[in-house]
Coordinates of C-alpha atoms and ligand atoms in Angstrom, one line a residue:
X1 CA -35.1 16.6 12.9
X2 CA -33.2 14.4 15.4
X3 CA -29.9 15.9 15.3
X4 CA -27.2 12.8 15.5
X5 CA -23.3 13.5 17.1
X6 CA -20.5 12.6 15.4
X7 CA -18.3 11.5 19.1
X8 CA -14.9 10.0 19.5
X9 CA -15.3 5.8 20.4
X10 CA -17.0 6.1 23.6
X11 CA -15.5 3.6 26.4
X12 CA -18.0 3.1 28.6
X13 CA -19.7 1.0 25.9
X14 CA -20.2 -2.8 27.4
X15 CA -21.8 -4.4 25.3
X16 CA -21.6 -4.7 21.1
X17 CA -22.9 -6.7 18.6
X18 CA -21.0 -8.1 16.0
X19 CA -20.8 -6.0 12.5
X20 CA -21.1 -6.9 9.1
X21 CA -17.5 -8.8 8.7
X22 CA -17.7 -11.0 11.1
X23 CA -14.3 -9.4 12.5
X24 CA -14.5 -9.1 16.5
X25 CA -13.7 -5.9 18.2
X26 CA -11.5 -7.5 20.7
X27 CA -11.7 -4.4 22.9
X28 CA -15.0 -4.9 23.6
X29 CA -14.7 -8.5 24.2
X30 CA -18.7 -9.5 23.8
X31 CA -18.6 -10.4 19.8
X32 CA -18.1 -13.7 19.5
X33 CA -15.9 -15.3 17.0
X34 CA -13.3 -14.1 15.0
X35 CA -14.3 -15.7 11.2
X36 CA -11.1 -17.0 9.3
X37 CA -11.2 -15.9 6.3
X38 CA -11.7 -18.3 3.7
X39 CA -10.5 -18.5 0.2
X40 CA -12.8 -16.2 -2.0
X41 CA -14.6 -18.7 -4.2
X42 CA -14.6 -15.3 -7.1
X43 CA -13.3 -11.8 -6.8
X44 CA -16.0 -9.7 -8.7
X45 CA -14.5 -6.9 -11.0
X46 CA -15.7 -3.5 -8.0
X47 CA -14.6 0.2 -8.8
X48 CA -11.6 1.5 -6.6
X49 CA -12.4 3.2 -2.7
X50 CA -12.9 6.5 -3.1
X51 CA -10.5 9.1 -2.0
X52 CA -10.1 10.1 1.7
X53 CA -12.0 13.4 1.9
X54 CA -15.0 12.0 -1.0
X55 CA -15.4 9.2 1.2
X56 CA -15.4 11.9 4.7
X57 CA -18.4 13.9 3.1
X58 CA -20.2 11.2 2.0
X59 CA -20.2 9.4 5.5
X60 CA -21.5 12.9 6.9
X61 CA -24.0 13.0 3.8
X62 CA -25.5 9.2 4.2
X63 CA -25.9 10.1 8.0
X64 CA -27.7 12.9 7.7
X65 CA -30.2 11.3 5.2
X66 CA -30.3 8.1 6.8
X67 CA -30.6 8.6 10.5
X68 CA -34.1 10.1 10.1
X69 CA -35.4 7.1 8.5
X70 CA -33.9 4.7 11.2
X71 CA -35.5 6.6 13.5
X72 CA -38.6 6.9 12.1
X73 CA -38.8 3.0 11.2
X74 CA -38.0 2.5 15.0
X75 CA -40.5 4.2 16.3
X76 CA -43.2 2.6 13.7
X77 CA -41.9 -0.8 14.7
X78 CA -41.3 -1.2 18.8
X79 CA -42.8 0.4 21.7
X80 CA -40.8 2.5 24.5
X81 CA -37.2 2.0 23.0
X82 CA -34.4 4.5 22.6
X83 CA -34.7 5.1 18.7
X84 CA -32.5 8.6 19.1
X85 CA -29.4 7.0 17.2
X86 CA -26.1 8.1 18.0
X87 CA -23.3 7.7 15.2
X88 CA -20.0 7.2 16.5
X89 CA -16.7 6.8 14.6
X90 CA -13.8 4.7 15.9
X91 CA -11.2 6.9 14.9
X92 CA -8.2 4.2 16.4
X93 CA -5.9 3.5 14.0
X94 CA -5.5 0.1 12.3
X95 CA -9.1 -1.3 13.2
X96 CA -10.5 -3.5 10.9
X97 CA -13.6 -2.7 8.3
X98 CA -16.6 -2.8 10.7
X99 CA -19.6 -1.5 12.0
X100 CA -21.8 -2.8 14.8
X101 CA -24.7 -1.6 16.8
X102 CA -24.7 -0.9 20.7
X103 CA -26.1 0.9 23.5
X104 CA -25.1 3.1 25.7
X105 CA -25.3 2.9 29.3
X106 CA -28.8 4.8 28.9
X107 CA -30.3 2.6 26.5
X108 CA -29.0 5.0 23.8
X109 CA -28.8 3.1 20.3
X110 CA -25.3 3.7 19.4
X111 CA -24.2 2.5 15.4
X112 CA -20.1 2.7 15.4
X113 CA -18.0 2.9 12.2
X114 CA -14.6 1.8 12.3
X115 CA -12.1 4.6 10.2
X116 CA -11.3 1.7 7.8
X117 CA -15.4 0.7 6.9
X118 CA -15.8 4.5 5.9
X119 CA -12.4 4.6 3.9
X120 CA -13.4 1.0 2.0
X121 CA -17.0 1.5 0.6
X122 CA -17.2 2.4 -3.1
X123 CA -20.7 4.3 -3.3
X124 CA -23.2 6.4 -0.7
X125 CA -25.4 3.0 -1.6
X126 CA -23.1 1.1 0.4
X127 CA -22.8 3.2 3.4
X128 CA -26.6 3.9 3.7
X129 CA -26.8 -0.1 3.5
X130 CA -24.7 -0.7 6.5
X131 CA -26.4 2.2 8.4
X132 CA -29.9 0.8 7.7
X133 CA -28.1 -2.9 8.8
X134 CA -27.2 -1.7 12.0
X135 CA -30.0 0.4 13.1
X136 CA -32.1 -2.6 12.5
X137 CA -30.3 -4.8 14.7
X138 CA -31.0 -2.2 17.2
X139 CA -34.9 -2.3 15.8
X140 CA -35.1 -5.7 16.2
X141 CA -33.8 -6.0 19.8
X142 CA -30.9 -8.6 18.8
X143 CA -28.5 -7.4 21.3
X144 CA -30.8 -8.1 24.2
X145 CA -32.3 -11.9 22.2
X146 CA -28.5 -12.5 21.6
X147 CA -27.9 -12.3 25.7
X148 CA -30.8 -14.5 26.2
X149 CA -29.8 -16.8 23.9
X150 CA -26.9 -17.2 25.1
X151 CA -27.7 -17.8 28.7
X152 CA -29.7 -20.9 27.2
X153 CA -27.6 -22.3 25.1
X154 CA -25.0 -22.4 28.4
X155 CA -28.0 -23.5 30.3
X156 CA -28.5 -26.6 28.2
X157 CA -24.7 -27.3 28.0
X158 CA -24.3 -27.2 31.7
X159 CA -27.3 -29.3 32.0
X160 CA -25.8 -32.1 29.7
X161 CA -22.5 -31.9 31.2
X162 CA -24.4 -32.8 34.9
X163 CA -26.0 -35.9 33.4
X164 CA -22.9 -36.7 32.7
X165 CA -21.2 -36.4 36.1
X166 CA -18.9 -34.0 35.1
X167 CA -16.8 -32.3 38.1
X168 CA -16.8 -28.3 38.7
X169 CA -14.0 -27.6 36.0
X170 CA -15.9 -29.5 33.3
X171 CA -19.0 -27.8 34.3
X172 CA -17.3 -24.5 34.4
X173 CA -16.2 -25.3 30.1
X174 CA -19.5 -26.5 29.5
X175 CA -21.4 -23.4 30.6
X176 CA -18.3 -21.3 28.4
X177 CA -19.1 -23.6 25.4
X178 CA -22.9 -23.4 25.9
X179 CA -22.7 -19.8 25.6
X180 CA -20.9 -19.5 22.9
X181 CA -23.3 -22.1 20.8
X182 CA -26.3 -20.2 21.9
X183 CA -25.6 -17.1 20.4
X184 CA -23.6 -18.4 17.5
X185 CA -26.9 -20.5 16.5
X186 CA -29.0 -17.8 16.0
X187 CA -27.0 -15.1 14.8
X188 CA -27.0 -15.9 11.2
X189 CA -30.6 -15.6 11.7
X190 CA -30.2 -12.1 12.9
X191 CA -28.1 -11.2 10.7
X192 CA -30.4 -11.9 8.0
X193 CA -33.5 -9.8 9.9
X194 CA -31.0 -7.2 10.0
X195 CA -30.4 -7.1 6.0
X196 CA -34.2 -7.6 5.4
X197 CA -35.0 -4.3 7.4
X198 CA -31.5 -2.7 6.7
X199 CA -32.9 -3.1 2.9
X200 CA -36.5 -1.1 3.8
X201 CA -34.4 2.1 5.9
X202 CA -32.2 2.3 3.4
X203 CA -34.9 2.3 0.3
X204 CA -37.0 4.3 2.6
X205 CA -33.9 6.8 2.9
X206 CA -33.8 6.9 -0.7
X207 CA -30.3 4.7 -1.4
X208 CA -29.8 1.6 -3.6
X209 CA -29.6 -1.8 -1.3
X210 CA -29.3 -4.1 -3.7
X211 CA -26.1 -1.5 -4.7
X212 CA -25.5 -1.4 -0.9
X213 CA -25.3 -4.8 -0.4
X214 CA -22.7 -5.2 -3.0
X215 CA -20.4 -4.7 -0.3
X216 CA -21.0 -8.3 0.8
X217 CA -18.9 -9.2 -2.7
X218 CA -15.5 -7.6 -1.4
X219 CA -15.5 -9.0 2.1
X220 CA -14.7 -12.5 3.0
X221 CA -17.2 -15.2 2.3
X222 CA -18.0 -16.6 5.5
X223 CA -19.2 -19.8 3.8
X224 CA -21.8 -21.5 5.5
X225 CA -20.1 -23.5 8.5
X226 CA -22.2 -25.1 11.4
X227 CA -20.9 -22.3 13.8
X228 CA -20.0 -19.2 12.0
X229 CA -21.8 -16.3 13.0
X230 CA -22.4 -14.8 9.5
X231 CA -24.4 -16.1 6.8
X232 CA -23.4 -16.9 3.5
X233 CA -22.4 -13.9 1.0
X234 CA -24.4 -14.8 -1.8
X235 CA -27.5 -15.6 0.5
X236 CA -27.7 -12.2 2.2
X237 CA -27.3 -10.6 -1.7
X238 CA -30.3 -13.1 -2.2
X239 CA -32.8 -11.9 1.1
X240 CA -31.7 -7.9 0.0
X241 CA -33.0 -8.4 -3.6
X242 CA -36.1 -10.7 -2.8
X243 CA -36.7 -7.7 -0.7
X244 CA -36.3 -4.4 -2.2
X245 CA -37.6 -5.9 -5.3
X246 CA -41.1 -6.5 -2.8
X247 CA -41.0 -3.1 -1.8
Ligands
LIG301 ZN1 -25.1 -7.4 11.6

């Protein structure tokens, strides 16, 4: 079996996809909106977080099982890319509930855990969910269509802004507000490819995603403004169950 590391936060990490909450990891600087959270429209009834050292066995547990499958799915699915997964826990204190998916500076898919994401899920479901998220966005090559998106969206900004006449320092916002539209625009849809698979490793593995994805019910509701980067709650719970109940 691939064996996967456990490794202290790694710093020469550039570049970082956003995670499931839709909180940036400022450090890193590359995700791209910080979502307010909104007023929960309902706070379901969920079981307590489990205790410290439970919750330590089970991430080692859900790794173990799951990091197999990822890999495996990778290699089904692409041709030539780094599917050795590297788990890495962000051990700083007071971080926020996330995960997100990276590389290294090899091409190495690397899927980080913040202290706080492994302290706050209720059930190995959940975990094995998140896992199977993040190692698709790595499946799915959304970090480097992110980039690219990106640098059309700023493209297409900077073009309007010349039509306009606009002088260098207008030009300069433009291309800054370009890129940020660009990737905002289609990260909902990635997000979204990322539960659809995420659902598959994480049956595949032999976990619950519909379970899993009940973790969507406890974080904030991103609602479903033009620019947020996160889909809808209720519609990712939606795409999970359409598809594990296919599978
Ligand atoms: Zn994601």
């Amino acid at each position: 079996m691939m064996g996967w590391k456990l490794v202290k936060m790694a710093f020469e990490m550039t570049r970082i996809l956003c995670g499931l909450t839709g909180i940036s990891l400022l450090f890193l600087g590359a995700c791209v909106e910080s979502t307010v959270p909104q007023e929960p429209v309902s706070k379901p009834a969920v079981s307590a977080a489990l205790p410290e050292r439970t919750a330590a066995k089970l991430f080692v547990r859900v790794v173990d099982v799951v990091e197999p499958v990822a890999e495996r799915e990778c290699r089904a699915r692409t041709k030539g890319m780094n599917c050795d997964y590297k788990i890495v826990v962000d051990d700083r204190p007071g971080q926020p509930v996330n995960a997100a998916q990276t590389l290294d500076k090899d091409g190495r898919p690397i899927i980080i855990f913040t202290l706080a994401m492994i302290k706050d899920v209720r059930n190995a479901d959940e975990l094995a969910f998140v896992m199977g998220h993040e190692a698709a966005h790595h499946i799915a090559g959304h970090l480097e269509r992110q980039q690219r998106n990106a640098s059309t969206g700023a493209l297409v900004f900077a073009g309007l802004a010349a039509l306009a006449g606009a002088d260098a320092q207008t030009l300069q916002n433009a291309t800054d507000i370009g890129a940020q539209v660009g990737a905002r625009t289609y990260s909902k849809d990635y997000e979204l490819e990322a539960d659809i698979l995420g659902t598959v490793i994480s049956k595949k593995a032999g976990y619950d995603p519909v379970k899993g994805a009940a973790f969507f019910s406890r974080i904030p509701d991103p609602g479903d403004r033009f620019l947020g980067t996160h889909p809808p709650n209720a519609q990712r719970i939606e795409v999970v169950r359409k598809t594990a109940a296919a599978l």
